Coordinates of C-alpha atoms in Angstrom, one line a residue:
M1 CA 0.0 0.0 0.1
S2 CA 1.2 3.6 -0.6
V3 CA -0.3 5.1 2.4
A4 CA -0.6 3.3 5.8
V5 CA -2.1 5.0 8.8
R6 CA -2.2 3.3 12.2
Q7 CA -3.9 4.2 15.4
L8 CA -3.6 7.9 14.6
S9 CA -4.8 10.5 17.0
K10 CA -4.6 14.4 17.2
I11 CA -5.5 16.0 20.5
Y12 CA -6.2 19.8 21.1
G13 CA -6.4 20.4 24.9
A14 CA -9.6 18.4 25.8
Q15 CA -10.8 17.8 22.2
K16 CA -9.9 14.7 20.0
A17 CA -9.9 16.0 16.6
V18 CA -8.7 12.6 15.3
N19 CA -9.3 9.6 17.7
D20 CA -7.4 6.3 17.0
I21 CA -8.0 5.8 13.3
S22 CA -6.4 3.3 11.0
F23 CA -6.7 2.7 7.4
D24 CA -4.7 2.1 4.0
A25 CA -4.8 3.9 0.7
N26 CA -3.6 1.8 -2.3
E27 CA -2.0 2.6 -5.7
G28 CA -4.4 2.6 -8.5
Q29 CA -7.3 3.7 -6.3
V30 CA -9.1 6.9 -5.6
L31 CA -10.0 7.1 -1.9
G32 CA -12.8 9.5 -1.0
F33 CA -12.3 11.0 2.5
L34 CA -15.6 12.3 3.8
G35 CA -17.1 13.7 6.9
P36 CA -19.1 16.8 8.1
N37 CA -17.2 20.0 9.0
G38 CA -15.0 19.6 12.2
A39 CA -14.9 15.7 11.7
G40 CA -11.1 15.5 11.3
K41 CA -10.6 15.2 7.5
T42 CA -8.3 18.2 7.0
T43 CA -6.3 17.4 10.2
T44 CA -5.6 13.8 9.1
M45 CA -4.7 15.0 5.7
K46 CA -2.2 17.5 7.3
M47 CA -0.6 14.8 9.4
I48 CA -0.2 12.5 6.4
T49 CA 1.6 15.3 4.6
G50 CA 3.7 16.0 7.5
Y51 CA 2.4 19.5 8.0
T52 CA 0.8 18.6 11.6
M53 CA 2.5 16.3 14.0
P54 CA 0.1 13.6 15.5
S55 CA -0.4 13.3 19.3
N56 CA -0.1 9.4 18.7
G57 CA 0.1 7.0 16.0
H58 CA 2.2 5.9 12.9
I59 CA 2.0 6.9 9.3
E60 CA 4.0 5.6 6.3
V61 CA 4.1 6.9 2.8
C62 CA 5.6 4.5 0.1
G63 CA 7.4 2.6 2.9
F64 CA 8.8 5.8 4.4
N65 CA 7.9 7.0 7.9
V66 CA 6.3 10.5 7.6
Y67 CA 8.2 11.9 10.7
K68 CA 11.6 9.9 10.5
D69 CA 11.9 10.3 6.7
S70 CA 10.1 13.5 6.3
I71 CA 11.8 14.7 3.1
K72 CA 11.5 11.4 1.4
C73 CA 7.8 11.4 2.2
R74 CA 7.2 14.7 0.9
Q75 CA 9.0 13.9 -2.3
Q76 CA 6.2 11.1 -2.9
I77 CA 3.4 13.6 -2.0
G78 CA 1.5 16.0 -4.1
Y79 CA -0.8 18.2 -1.7
L80 CA -3.6 20.6 -2.6
P81 CA -4.8 22.0 0.6
E82 CA -8.3 23.3 1.3
H83 CA -7.2 26.9 1.1
N84 CA -5.2 26.9 -2.1
P85 CA -1.9 28.8 -1.3
L86 CA -0.8 30.6 -4.4
Y87 CA 1.4 33.7 -5.1
K88 CA -1.2 35.9 -6.7
D89 CA 1.3 38.4 -8.2
M90 CA 3.0 35.8 -10.2
Y91 CA 2.1 34.7 -13.7
V92 CA 0.8 31.1 -14.0
K93 CA 3.5 29.8 -16.0
E94 CA 6.2 31.7 -14.0
Y95 CA 4.7 30.2 -10.7
L96 CA 4.8 26.6 -12.1
Q97 CA 8.5 27.0 -13.2
F98 CA 9.2 28.4 -9.7
I99 CA 7.6 25.2 -8.1
A100 CA 9.4 23.0 -10.7
G101 CA 12.7 24.6 -9.6
L102 CA 11.9 23.9 -5.9
H103 CA 11.5 20.3 -6.8
K104 CA 14.7 20.4 -8.7
I105 CA 13.0 19.1 -12.0
S106 CA 15.6 19.0 -14.7
S107 CA 13.6 19.5 -17.7
K108 CA 11.4 22.3 -16.1
K109 CA 10.0 23.8 -19.4
Q110 CA 8.8 20.6 -20.6
R111 CA 7.2 19.6 -17.3
V112 CA 5.5 22.8 -16.9
A113 CA 4.1 22.7 -20.5
E114 CA 2.8 19.2 -19.8
M115 CA 0.9 20.4 -16.6
I116 CA -0.5 23.4 -18.1
E117 CA -2.0 21.2 -21.1
L118 CA -3.1 18.4 -18.5
T119 CA -5.0 20.9 -16.3
G120 CA -6.4 23.0 -19.2
L121 CA -4.4 26.2 -18.3
E122 CA -3.3 27.0 -21.8
I123 CA -5.4 30.1 -22.4
E124 CA -4.7 31.5 -18.9
Q125 CA -0.8 30.6 -18.6
H126 CA 0.2 34.3 -19.3
K127 CA -2.1 35.8 -16.8
K128 CA -1.3 36.9 -13.2
I129 CA -2.8 34.2 -10.7
G130 CA -4.8 37.0 -9.0
M131 CA -6.5 37.7 -12.3
L132 CA -7.9 34.1 -12.5
S133 CA -11.3 32.8 -11.4
K134 CA -11.5 30.5 -8.4
G135 CA -11.9 27.4 -10.6
Y136 CA -8.7 28.3 -12.7
R137 CA -6.9 29.0 -9.4
Q138 CA -7.8 25.4 -8.5
R139 CA -6.3 24.2 -11.6
V140 CA -3.1 26.0 -10.9
G141 CA -3.1 24.3 -7.4
L142 CA -3.7 20.8 -9.1
A143 CA -0.7 21.6 -11.5
Q144 CA 1.6 22.6 -8.5
A145 CA 0.5 19.4 -6.5
M146 CA 1.3 17.1 -9.6
I147 CA 4.3 18.8 -11.1
H148 CA 6.8 16.5 -9.5
D149 CA 5.0 13.4 -10.5
P150 CA 4.3 12.1 -6.9
Q151 CA 3.2 8.8 -6.2
V152 CA 0.5 9.9 -3.7
L153 CA -1.9 12.9 -4.5
I154 CA -3.9 14.5 -1.6
L155 CA -6.5 16.8 -2.7
D156 CA -8.5 18.7 0.0
E157 CA -11.7 19.9 -1.6
P158 CA -10.1 20.2 -5.2
T159 CA -13.4 20.9 -7.1
S160 CA -14.3 23.8 -5.0
G161 CA -15.5 26.9 -7.1
L162 CA -15.4 24.9 -10.5
D163 CA -18.3 25.3 -12.8
P164 CA -20.1 22.2 -14.3
N165 CA -17.9 22.0 -17.4
Q166 CA -14.6 22.4 -15.3
L167 CA -16.0 19.8 -12.9
V168 CA -16.3 17.3 -15.7
D169 CA -12.7 17.9 -16.9
I170 CA -11.2 17.7 -13.3
R171 CA -13.0 14.6 -12.6
N172 CA -11.8 12.9 -15.7
L173 CA -8.2 14.1 -14.7
I174 CA -8.5 12.7 -11.2
R175 CA -9.9 9.4 -12.4
T176 CA -7.0 9.0 -14.9
I177 CA -4.4 10.0 -12.2
G178 CA -6.0 7.4 -9.9
K179 CA -5.4 4.5 -12.3
E180 CA -1.6 4.7 -11.8
K181 CA -1.2 6.6 -8.5
T182 CA -2.7 6.8 -5.1
V183 CA -5.4 9.5 -4.6
I184 CA -7.0 10.7 -1.4
F185 CA -9.8 12.9 -2.3
S186 CA -11.7 15.0 0.3
T187 CA -15.1 16.6 -0.7
H188 CA -18.5 17.6 0.5
I189 CA -20.2 17.0 -2.9
M190 CA -21.5 13.5 -2.7
Q191 CA -21.9 13.4 -6.7
E192 CA -18.3 13.8 -6.8
V193 CA -17.7 10.7 -4.6
Q194 CA -20.0 8.6 -6.8
A195 CA -18.2 9.9 -10.0
V196 CA -14.7 9.7 -9.0
C197 CA -13.8 7.4 -6.1
D198 CA -13.4 3.7 -5.7
R199 CA -13.5 3.6 -2.0
V200 CA -14.9 5.8 0.7
I201 CA -14.0 6.6 4.1
I202 CA -16.6 8.5 6.3
I203 CA -15.1 10.2 9.4
N204 CA -17.3 11.6 12.2
R205 CA -16.2 13.2 15.4
G206 CA -12.7 12.0 14.7
Q207 CA -13.5 8.4 14.2
I208 CA -14.0 6.2 11.1
V209 CA -17.7 5.0 10.7
V210 CA -17.3 3.5 7.4
N211 CA -14.5 2.2 5.1
E212 CA -15.9 0.4 2.0
T213 CA -15.8 0.3 -1.7
I214 CA -18.4 2.5 -3.4
D215 CA -20.1 -0.8 -4.9
K216 CA -20.5 -2.2 -1.5
L217 CA -21.7 0.8 0.2
Q218 CA -24.4 1.6 -2.4
F219 CA -25.7 -1.9 -3.0
N220 CA -25.1 -3.8 0.2
T221 CA -26.0 -1.7 3.1
N222 CA -25.9 -3.4 6.7
N223 CA -25.5 -6.8 4.9
T224 CA -28.5 -6.4 2.9
Q225 CA -29.5 -5.6 -0.7
S226 CA -32.5 -4.6 -2.5
I227 CA -33.6 -5.9 -6.0
I228 CA -36.1 -4.1 -8.2
I229 CA -37.9 -6.4 -10.6
E230 CA -41.0 -5.7 -12.9
V231 CA -42.8 -8.5 -14.6
E232 CA -45.5 -8.3 -17.3
E233 CA -48.0 -10.4 -15.4
P234 CA -49.7 -9.3 -12.3
C235 CA -48.7 -11.3 -9.3
V236 CA -48.8 -11.4 -5.4
A237 CA -46.3 -10.9 -2.9
S238 CA -46.4 -14.6 -1.4
L239 CA -45.2 -15.7 -4.8
F240 CA -41.6 -14.5 -4.0
E241 CA -41.4 -16.2 -0.6
K242 CA -39.7 -19.3 -1.9
I243 CA -36.5 -17.3 -2.7
P244 CA -33.7 -18.2 -0.3
A245 CA -32.5 -15.4 1.9
L246 CA -35.6 -13.2 1.1
E247 CA -36.1 -10.6 4.1
Q248 CA -39.0 -8.5 2.8
V249 CA -41.2 -7.9 -0.2
I250 CA -42.5 -4.4 -0.9
A251 CA -45.1 -3.9 -3.8
Q252 CA -44.6 -0.8 -5.8
D253 CA -47.6 -2.1 -7.8
E254 CA -48.8 -5.5 -8.9
H255 CA -46.2 -5.6 -11.7
K256 CA -43.1 -4.0 -9.9
W257 CA -41.7 -5.3 -6.7
K258 CA -38.8 -4.6 -4.3
L259 CA -37.2 -7.6 -2.9
I260 CA -35.0 -7.2 0.2
F261 CA -32.3 -9.9 0.9
K262 CA -30.3 -10.4 4.0
T263 CA -27.1 -11.4 2.2
E264 CA -23.9 -9.9 0.8
K265 CA -24.1 -12.3 -2.1
D266 CA -25.1 -11.1 -5.4
V267 CA -28.7 -12.6 -5.8
R268 CA -29.7 -11.2 -9.4
A269 CA -28.9 -14.5 -11.2
E270 CA -31.0 -16.4 -8.6
V271 CA -34.0 -14.0 -8.8
Y272 CA -33.8 -14.3 -12.7
R273 CA -33.9 -18.1 -12.6
F274 CA -36.8 -18.1 -10.0
V275 CA -38.8 -15.5 -12.1
V276 CA -38.4 -17.5 -15.3
S277 CA -39.3 -20.9 -13.5
E278 CA -42.5 -19.3 -12.5
G279 CA -43.4 -18.7 -16.0
L280 CA -43.2 -14.8 -15.6
T281 CA -42.1 -12.4 -18.3
L282 CA -39.2 -10.3 -16.8
L283 CA -39.2 -6.6 -18.0
E284 CA -36.8 -5.2 -15.5
L285 CA -34.2 -6.5 -12.9
K286 CA -31.7 -4.3 -11.1
K287 CA -30.0 -3.7 -7.9
E288 CA -31.3 -0.6 -6.1
K289 CA -28.6 2.1 -5.3
V290 CA -28.6 3.6 -2.0
S291 CA -27.4 7.3 -2.4
I292 CA -24.1 8.1 -0.8
E293 CA -25.8 11.3 0.6
N294 CA -28.4 9.3 2.4
I295 CA -25.7 7.0 3.8
F296 CA -23.6 10.1 4.9
Q297 CA -26.6 11.8 6.5
N298 CA -27.6 8.5 8.4
L299 CA -24.0 7.9 9.8
T300 CA -23.1 11.4 10.6
K301 CA -26.2 13.0 12.3

């Protein structure tokens, strides 16, 4: 794994901002890091990057201890913090060349050109950063985070201030990066999670309450899954009671039914075979998705 967090805590006086959390973030994966305001997301990200010291716990990035091998860890990390720190009096291209110099990149001009193209800054590269919209400033922040080709990318609210067209571009960019690198992605926008992330961690009051893949989180909640079926012929609820592991049948009308199963196993093939064996004409069969927003609200109220 690229990032390993073990029994991590951060205490401010009597308040535990982060309380004994452990998780891994792996290469080739976009990890969504979610939680309400004050839950401990940003504090955790700051500790992973070495910006803030933990009260207790252990963090490794690409095999290096964040506090014993701080420089080596930082060489592996690209970080876009929540409040994007930019030099507003510098021109976009000038700023990226400056950042490339800090990282001692040998072919600065080539790498800066690549980042400008990758983040869609071509038409803005000769403007001062202070003249840019918030969305374009976010792009500059992404470019500086990626310019040294880090193995781990930590993005705290990276899509803040982007318009719908920019959102699509940045989503695609993050997905592309996530195929080869480790991305930890914090956001309050639930649609972003569903569009971008492979795995989700939800943190509430400093503790992890969920650590699951998107599919398992949406389709198998509390070890249950819901199957929606529609058949051409009218039927009654008692017909479906023969299906193994069936927990509940809910009629939406006499043709459309919601079947709730107490199992993690995918039961769609079993339901299909049952419906066909009963001589019914199947018009629709699908797993019901639970919205990430509803899950988030239920776990963080």
